[in-house]
Coordinates of C-alpha atoms in Angstrom, one line a residue:
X1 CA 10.4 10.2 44.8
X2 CA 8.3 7.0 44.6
X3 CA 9.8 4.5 42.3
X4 CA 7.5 2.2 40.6
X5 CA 7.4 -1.9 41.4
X6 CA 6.8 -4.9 40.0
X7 CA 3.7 -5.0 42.3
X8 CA 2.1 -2.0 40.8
X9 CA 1.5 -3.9 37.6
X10 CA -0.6 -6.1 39.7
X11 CA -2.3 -3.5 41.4
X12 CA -3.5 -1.4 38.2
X13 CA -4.1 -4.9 36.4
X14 CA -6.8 -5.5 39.3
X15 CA -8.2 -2.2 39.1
X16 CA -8.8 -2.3 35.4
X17 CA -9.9 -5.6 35.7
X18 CA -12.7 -4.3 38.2
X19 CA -13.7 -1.5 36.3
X20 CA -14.8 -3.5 33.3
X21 CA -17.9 -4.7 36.2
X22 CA -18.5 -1.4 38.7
X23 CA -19.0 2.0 37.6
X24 CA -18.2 5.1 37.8
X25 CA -14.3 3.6 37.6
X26 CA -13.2 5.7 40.9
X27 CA -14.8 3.1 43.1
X28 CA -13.3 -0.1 41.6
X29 CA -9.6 1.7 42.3
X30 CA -10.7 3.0 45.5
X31 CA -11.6 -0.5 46.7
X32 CA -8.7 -2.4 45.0
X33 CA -6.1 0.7 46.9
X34 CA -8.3 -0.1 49.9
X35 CA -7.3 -4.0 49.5
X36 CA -3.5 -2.9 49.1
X37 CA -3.4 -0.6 52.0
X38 CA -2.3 2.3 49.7
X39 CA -5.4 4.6 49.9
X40 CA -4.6 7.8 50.7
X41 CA -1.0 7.5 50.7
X42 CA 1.9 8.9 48.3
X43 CA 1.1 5.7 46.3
X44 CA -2.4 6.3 45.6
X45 CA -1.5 9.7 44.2
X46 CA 1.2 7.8 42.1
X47 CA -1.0 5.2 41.0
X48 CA -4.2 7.2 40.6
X49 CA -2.0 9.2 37.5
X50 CA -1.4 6.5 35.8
X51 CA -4.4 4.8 35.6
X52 CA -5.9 8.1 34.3
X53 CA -3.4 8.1 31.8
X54 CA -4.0 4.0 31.0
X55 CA -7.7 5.3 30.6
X56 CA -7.0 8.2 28.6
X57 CA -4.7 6.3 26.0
X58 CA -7.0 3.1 25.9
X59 CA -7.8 3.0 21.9
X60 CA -4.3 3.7 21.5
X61 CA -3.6 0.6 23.7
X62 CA -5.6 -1.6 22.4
X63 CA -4.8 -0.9 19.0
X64 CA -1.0 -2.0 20.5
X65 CA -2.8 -5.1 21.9
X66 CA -4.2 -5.9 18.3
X67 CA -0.8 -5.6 16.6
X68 CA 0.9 -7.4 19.3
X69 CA -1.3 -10.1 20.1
X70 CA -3.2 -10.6 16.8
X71 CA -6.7 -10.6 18.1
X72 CA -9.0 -7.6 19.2
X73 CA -8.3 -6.7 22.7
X74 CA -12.2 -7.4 23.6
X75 CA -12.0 -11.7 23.0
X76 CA -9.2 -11.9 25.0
X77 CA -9.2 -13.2 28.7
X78 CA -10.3 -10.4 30.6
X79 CA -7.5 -10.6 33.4
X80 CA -4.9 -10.9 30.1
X81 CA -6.4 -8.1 28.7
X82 CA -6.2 -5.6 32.0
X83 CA -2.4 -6.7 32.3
X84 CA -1.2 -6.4 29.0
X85 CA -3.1 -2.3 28.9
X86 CA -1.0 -1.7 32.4
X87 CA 2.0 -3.2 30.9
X88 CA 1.7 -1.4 27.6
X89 CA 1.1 2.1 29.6
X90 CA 4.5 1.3 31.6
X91 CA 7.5 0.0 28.8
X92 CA 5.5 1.7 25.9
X93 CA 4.4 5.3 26.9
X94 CA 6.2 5.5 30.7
X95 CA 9.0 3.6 30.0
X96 CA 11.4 6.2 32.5
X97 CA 9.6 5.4 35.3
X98 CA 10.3 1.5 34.9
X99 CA 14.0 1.9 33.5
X100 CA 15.1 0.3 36.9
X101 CA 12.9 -2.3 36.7
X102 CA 14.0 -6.2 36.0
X103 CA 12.0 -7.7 32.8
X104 CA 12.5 -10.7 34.2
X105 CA 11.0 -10.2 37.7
X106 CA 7.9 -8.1 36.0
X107 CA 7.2 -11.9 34.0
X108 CA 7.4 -13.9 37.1
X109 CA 5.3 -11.3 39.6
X110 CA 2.6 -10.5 36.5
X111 CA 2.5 -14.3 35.2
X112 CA 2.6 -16.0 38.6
X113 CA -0.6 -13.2 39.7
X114 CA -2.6 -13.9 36.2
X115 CA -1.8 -18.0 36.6
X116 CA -3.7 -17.9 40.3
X117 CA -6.4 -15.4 39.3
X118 CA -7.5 -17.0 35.3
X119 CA -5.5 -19.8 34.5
X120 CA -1.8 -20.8 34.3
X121 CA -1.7 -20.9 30.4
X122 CA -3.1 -17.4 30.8
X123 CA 0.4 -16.5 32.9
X124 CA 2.5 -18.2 30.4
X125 CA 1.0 -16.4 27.4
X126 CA 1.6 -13.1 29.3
X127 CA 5.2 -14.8 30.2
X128 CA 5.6 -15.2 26.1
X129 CA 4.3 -11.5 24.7
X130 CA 6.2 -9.4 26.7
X131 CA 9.2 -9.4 24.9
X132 CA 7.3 -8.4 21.8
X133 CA 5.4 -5.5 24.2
X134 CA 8.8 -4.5 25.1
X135 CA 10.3 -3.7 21.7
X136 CA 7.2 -2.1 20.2
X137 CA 7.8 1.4 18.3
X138 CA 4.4 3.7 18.4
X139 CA 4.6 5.6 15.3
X140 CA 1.0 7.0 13.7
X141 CA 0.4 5.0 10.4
X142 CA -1.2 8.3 9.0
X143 CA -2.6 11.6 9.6
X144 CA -5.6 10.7 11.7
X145 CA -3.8 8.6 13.9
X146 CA -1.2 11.8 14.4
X147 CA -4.6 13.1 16.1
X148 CA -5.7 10.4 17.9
X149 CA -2.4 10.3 19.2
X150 CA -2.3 14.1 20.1
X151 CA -5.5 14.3 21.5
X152 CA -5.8 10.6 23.0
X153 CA -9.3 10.8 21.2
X154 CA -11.1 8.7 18.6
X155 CA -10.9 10.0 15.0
X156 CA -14.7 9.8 14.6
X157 CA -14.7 11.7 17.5
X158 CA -12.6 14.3 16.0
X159 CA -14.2 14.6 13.0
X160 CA -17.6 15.4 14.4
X161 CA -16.3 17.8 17.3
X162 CA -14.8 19.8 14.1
X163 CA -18.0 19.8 12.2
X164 CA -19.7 21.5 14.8
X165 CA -17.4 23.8 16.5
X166 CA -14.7 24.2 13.3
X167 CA -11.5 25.3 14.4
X168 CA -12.2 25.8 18.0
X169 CA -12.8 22.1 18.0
X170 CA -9.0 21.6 19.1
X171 CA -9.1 24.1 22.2
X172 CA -11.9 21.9 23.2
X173 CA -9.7 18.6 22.9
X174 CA -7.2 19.9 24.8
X175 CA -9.3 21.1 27.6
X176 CA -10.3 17.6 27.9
X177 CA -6.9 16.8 28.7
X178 CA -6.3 18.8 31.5
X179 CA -6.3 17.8 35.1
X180 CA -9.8 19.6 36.1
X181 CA -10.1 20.9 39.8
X182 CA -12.1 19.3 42.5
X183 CA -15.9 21.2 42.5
X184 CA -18.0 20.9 45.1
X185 CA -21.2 22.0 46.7
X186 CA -22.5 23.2 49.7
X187 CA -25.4 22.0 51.3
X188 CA -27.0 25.0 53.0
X189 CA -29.4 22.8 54.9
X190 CA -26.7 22.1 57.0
X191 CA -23.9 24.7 56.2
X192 CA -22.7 28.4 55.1
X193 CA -20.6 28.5 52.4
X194 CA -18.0 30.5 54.6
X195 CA -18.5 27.6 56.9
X196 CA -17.0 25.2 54.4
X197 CA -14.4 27.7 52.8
X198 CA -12.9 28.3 55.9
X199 CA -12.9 24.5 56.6
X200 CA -11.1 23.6 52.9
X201 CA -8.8 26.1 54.1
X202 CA -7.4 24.8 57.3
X203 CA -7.1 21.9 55.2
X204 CA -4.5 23.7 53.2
X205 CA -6.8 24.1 50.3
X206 CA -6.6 26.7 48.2
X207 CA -10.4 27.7 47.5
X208 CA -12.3 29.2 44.2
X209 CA -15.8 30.7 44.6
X210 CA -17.9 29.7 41.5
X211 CA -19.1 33.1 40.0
X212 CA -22.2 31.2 38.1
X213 CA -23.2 29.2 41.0
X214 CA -22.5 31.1 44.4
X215 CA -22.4 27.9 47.0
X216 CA -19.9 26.4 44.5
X217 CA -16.5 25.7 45.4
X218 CA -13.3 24.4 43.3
X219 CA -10.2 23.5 44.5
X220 CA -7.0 21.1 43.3
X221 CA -6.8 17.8 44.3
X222 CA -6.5 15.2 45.6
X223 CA -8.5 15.2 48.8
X224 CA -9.4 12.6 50.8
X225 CA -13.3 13.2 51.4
X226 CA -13.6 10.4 54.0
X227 CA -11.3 12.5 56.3
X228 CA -13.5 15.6 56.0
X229 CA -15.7 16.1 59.1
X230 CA -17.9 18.6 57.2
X231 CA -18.2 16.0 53.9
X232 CA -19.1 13.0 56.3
X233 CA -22.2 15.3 57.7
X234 CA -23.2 16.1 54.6
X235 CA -22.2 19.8 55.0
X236 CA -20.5 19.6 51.0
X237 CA -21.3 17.8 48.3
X238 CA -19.3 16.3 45.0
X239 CA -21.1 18.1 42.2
X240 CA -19.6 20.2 39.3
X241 CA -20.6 24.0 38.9
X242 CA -22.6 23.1 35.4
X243 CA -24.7 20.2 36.9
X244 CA -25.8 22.3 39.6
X245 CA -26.8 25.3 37.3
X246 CA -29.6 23.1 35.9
X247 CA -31.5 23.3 39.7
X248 CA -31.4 27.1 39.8
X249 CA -32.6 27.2 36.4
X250 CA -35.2 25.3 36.9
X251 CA -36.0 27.0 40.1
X252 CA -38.4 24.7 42.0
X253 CA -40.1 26.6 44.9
X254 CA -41.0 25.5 48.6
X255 CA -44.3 23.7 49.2
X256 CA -44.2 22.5 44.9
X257 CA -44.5 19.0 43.2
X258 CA -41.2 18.1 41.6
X259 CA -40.5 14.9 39.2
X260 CA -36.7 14.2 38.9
X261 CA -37.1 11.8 35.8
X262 CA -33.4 10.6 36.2
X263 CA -32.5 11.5 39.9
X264 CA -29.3 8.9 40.5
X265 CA -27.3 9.5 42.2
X266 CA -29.2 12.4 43.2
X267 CA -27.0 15.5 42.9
X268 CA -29.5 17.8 41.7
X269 CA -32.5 15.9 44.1
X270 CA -31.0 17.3 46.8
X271 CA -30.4 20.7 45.7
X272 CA -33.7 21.0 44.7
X273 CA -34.6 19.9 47.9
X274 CA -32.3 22.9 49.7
X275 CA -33.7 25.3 47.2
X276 CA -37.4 24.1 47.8
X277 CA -36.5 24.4 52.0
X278 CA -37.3 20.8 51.9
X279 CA -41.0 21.5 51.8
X280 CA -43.1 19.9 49.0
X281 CA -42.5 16.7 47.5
X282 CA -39.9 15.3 44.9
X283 CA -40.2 12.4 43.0
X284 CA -37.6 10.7 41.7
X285 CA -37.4 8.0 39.4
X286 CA -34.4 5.7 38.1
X287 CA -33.7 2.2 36.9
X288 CA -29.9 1.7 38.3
X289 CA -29.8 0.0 41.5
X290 CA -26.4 0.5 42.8
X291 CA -26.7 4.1 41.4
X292 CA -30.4 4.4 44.1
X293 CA -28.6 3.0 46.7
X294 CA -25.6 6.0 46.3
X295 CA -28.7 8.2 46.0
X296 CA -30.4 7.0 49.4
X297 CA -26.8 7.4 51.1
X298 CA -26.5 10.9 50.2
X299 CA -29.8 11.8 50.7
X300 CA -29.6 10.5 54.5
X301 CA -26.6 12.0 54.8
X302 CA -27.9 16.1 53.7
X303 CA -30.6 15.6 55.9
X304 CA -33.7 15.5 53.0
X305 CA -36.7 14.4 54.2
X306 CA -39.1 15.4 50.9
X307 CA -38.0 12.8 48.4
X308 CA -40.0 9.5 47.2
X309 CA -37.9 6.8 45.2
X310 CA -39.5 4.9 42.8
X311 CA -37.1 2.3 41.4
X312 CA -38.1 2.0 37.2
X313 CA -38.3 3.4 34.4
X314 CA -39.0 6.9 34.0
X315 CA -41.0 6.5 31.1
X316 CA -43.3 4.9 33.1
X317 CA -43.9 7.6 35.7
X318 CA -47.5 8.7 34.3
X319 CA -48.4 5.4 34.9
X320 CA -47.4 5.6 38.4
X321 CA -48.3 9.5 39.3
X322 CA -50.9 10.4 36.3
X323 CA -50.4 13.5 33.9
X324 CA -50.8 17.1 34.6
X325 CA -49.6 16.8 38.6
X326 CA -45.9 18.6 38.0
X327 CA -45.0 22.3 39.0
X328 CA -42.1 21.3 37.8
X329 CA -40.0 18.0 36.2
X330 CA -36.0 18.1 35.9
X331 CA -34.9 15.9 33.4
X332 CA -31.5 15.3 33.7
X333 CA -31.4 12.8 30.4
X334 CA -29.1 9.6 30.0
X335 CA -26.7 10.8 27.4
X336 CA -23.0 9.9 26.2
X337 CA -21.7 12.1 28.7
X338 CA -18.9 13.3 26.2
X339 CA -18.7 16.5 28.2
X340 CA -17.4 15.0 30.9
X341 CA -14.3 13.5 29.2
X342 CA -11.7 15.4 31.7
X343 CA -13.5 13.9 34.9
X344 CA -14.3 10.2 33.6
X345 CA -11.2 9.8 30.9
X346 CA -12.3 6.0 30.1
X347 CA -15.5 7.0 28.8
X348 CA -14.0 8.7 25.0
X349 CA -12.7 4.9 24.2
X350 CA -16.7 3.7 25.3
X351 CA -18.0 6.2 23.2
X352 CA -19.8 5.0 19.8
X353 CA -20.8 6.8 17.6
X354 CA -23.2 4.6 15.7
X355 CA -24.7 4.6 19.9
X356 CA -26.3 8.5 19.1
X357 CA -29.4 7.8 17.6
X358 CA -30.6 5.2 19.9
X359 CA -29.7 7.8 23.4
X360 CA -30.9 10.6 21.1
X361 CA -34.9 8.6 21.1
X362 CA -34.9 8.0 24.8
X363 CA -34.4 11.1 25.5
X364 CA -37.1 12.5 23.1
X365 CA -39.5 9.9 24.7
X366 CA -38.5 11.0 28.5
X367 CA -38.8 15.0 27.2
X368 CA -42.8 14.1 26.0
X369 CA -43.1 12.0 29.3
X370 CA -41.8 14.8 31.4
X371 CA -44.4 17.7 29.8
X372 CA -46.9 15.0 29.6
X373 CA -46.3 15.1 33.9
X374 CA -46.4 19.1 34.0
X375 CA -49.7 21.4 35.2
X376 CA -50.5 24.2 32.8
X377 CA -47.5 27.0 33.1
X378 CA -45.4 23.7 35.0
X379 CA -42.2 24.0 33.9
X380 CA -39.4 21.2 32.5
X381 CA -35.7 21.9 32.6
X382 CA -34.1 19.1 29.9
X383 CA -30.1 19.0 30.0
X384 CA -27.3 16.9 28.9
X385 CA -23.7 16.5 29.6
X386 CA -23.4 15.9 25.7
X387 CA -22.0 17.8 23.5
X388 CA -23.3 16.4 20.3
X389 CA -26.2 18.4 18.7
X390 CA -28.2 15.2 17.9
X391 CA -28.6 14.6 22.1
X392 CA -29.6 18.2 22.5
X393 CA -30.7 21.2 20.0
X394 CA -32.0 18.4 17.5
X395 CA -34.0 16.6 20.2
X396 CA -35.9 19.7 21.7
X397 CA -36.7 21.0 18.0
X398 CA -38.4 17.9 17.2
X399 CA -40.5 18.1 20.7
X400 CA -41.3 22.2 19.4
X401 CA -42.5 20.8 15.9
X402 CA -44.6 17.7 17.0
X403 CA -46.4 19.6 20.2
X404 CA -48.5 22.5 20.3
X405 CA -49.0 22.5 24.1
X406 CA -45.6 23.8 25.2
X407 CA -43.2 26.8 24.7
X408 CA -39.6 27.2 24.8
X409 CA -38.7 29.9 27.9
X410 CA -35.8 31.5 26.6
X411 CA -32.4 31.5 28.8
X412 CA -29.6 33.3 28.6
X413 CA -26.3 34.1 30.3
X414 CA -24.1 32.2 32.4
X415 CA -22.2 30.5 30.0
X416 CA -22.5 30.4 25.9
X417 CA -25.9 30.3 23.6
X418 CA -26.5 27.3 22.7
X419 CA -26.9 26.5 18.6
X420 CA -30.7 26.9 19.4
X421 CA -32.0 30.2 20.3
X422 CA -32.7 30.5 23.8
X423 CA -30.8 27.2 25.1
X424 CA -27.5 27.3 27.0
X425 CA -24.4 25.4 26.7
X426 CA -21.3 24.9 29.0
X427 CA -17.8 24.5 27.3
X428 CA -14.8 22.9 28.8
X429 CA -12.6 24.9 27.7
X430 CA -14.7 28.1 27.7
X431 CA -16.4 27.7 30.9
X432 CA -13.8 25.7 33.0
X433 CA -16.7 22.9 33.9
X434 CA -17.9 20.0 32.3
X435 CA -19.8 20.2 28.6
X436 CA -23.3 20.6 29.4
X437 CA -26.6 21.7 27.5
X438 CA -29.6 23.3 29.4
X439 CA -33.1 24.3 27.7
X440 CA -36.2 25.4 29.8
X441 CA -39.9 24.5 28.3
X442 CA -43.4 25.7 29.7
X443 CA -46.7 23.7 29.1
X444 CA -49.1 26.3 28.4
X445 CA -52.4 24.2 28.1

């Protein structure tokens, strides 16, 4: 069994440290493990768990870091601040894995790495404060903290998860909790799906068939993508099974016009594009640049060849295309991405709450941009990986009041009704997938 070293502080305090600047998170620790030759190895896996749990406990951290240090977490030297949440996570919460450590030697290694990365009064602060870290006793001050505590979520959080799904609310919470599975896609362009079960397999992997989406396959990690032949072609895709339910809903047909109004990275671009044969045209707008250049990669890489890019806002894409030119528009909208709390755990401490109004307009401009784009009888798939009602049900009703020229095309199965008639919503811990919300509209003049 791996025992944890004073080096490891290091390492986790430079892959929280580059988080804070490169998202999704899994590529600032794949290229700090990279830098530490540790990718891959025993390590990684060791390391990896960790830092999930770091992420997953990070109010609760930095709650310790404002009774410890004095000051909110967030005005603190960044650097500091990465190596006093990896500290906290290993003598507060992990404590039996660093039992055999020196307290001494984790000062010098940690101090001596802050003083050449910030500053050297930096090191000696950390130097100072551990001793305080290292005698700290967590104990919830009161009842919502017990919660917080149990469910390693924020007690607005909570509060509103229980207003809208009542009891339930807490089988939820703890599916969030769980280690999900590896799901991914196969690209039929290029592959069967028995072609890339029966690779998985030799890999030792023990493989799930997706009963809602067929070419969808789950499977427990970790795997190491970059050593898959099949992956590198562009044979399988990363995508879960309820982001790629919104393509066959929307069901864009060979030789069609297709707007992707928020295509980065471009999961469901290229699906379309295998369901369409890669005939027609798709055009897909976004404003994030690293996200575009991920998008170009993977596009290459599946062997599309009917995508234009158009690098802005997607509100803008009447100016750029006209109205009334769409068979069909998937709007994919920016959201708070709540639903996907088991895959991205850093993302329920980023969460604010005061935050949902202002998401909640965008998308309600993007939806009246996307019909604006469709052709009479065009259709417009708009989902969310929210689960909040204000990013979903609340924003389509408004469109349905305010517009005359479009109708709600009821949907049903695959997973639960959503709370408007007709709409669809995945459930973590109904659905084993991420939270999503799905609702297909027609323009019918």
């Amino acid at each position: 069994m791996y025992r944890i070293k004073e080096r490891d502080f290091v390492i986790l305090t430079e892959v929280l440290r580059k988080s804070d600047e490169i998202k999704p998170s899994q590529y600032a620790k794949r290229m700090v493990f990279e830098k530490y030759n540790i990718l891959g190895t025993h390590v990684d896996r060791i390391l990896t768990a960790v830092y999930y749990k770091i992420m997953k406990r990070l109010g609760i951290i930095d709650k310790i870091i404002r009774e410890v240090v004095g000051v909110h977490p967030n005005i603190l030297d960044p650097w500091l601040r990465a190596s006093l949440r990896v500290t906290i996570e290993f003598l507060v919460f992990e404590k039996k894995y660093t039992k055999h450590l020196d307290r001494g030697k984790i000062k010098k290694v940690v101090a001596d790495f802050l003083s050449n990365v910030t500053h050297p009064y930096v090191g000696m602060f950390y130097f100072e404060i551990l001793e305080k870290i290292t005698s700290y006793k967590l104990e919830p001050k009161d009842e919502i903290e017990s919660l917080e505590f149990e469910y390693l979520l924020p007690a607005w959080y909570i509060r509103k998860m229980k207003e809208l799904l009542g009891d339930e609310a807490e089988e939820l919470f703890k599916a969030f909790n769980r280690e999900p599975m590896i799901s991914v896609r196969v690209n039929t362009l290029k592959a069967t799906v028995k072609e890339v079960i029966d690779h998985l397999r030799r890999q030792g992997k023990e493989v799930i068939v997706s009963n809602v989406v067929p070419t969808i396959l789950k499977f427990e990690g970790p795997y190491d993508f970059d050593k898959s032949k099949l992956y590198r072609k562009g044979k399988f895709v990363v995508q879960e099974e309820a982001s790629a339910l919104a393509s066959i809903l929307l069901d864009p047909k060979p030789n069609e016009t297709v707007v992707d109004l928020c295509a980065a990275p471009g999961g469901k671009t290229i699906h379309m594009a295998e369901l369409m044969k890669n005939k027609g045209v798709i055009h897909a707008f976004d404003v994030d640049e690293l996200r575009l250049k991920r998008m170009e990669e993977l596009i290459e890489r599946c062997g599309v060849r009917i995508v234009k890019i158009y690098k802005m806002d997607a509100r803008k894409a009447k100016d750029v295309l006209g109205e009334g030119i769409a068979d069909k528009v998937m709007l994919d909208a920016p959201c708070t991405s709540d639903g996907t709390l088991m895959k991205n755990p850093e993302l329920r401490w980023r969460i604010r709450e005061e935050k949902i109004e202002e998401i909640a307009k965008l998308q309600y401009e993007l939806l009246n941009v996307g019909i604006d784009l469709l052709k009479r009888k065009g259709r417009i798939l708009y989902c969310t990986c929210s689960m909040f009602r204000e990013e979903n049900e609340d924003v389509v009703e408004r469109v349905l009041r305010e517009r005359d020229d479009v109708k709600l095309v009821p949907l049903e199965g695959y997973y639960s009704e959503g709370f408007l008639k007709g709409t669809i919503r995945a459930f973590p811990h109904k659905h084993n997938t991420i939270g999503f919300f799905y609702v297909l509209l027609e323009k019918v003049r």
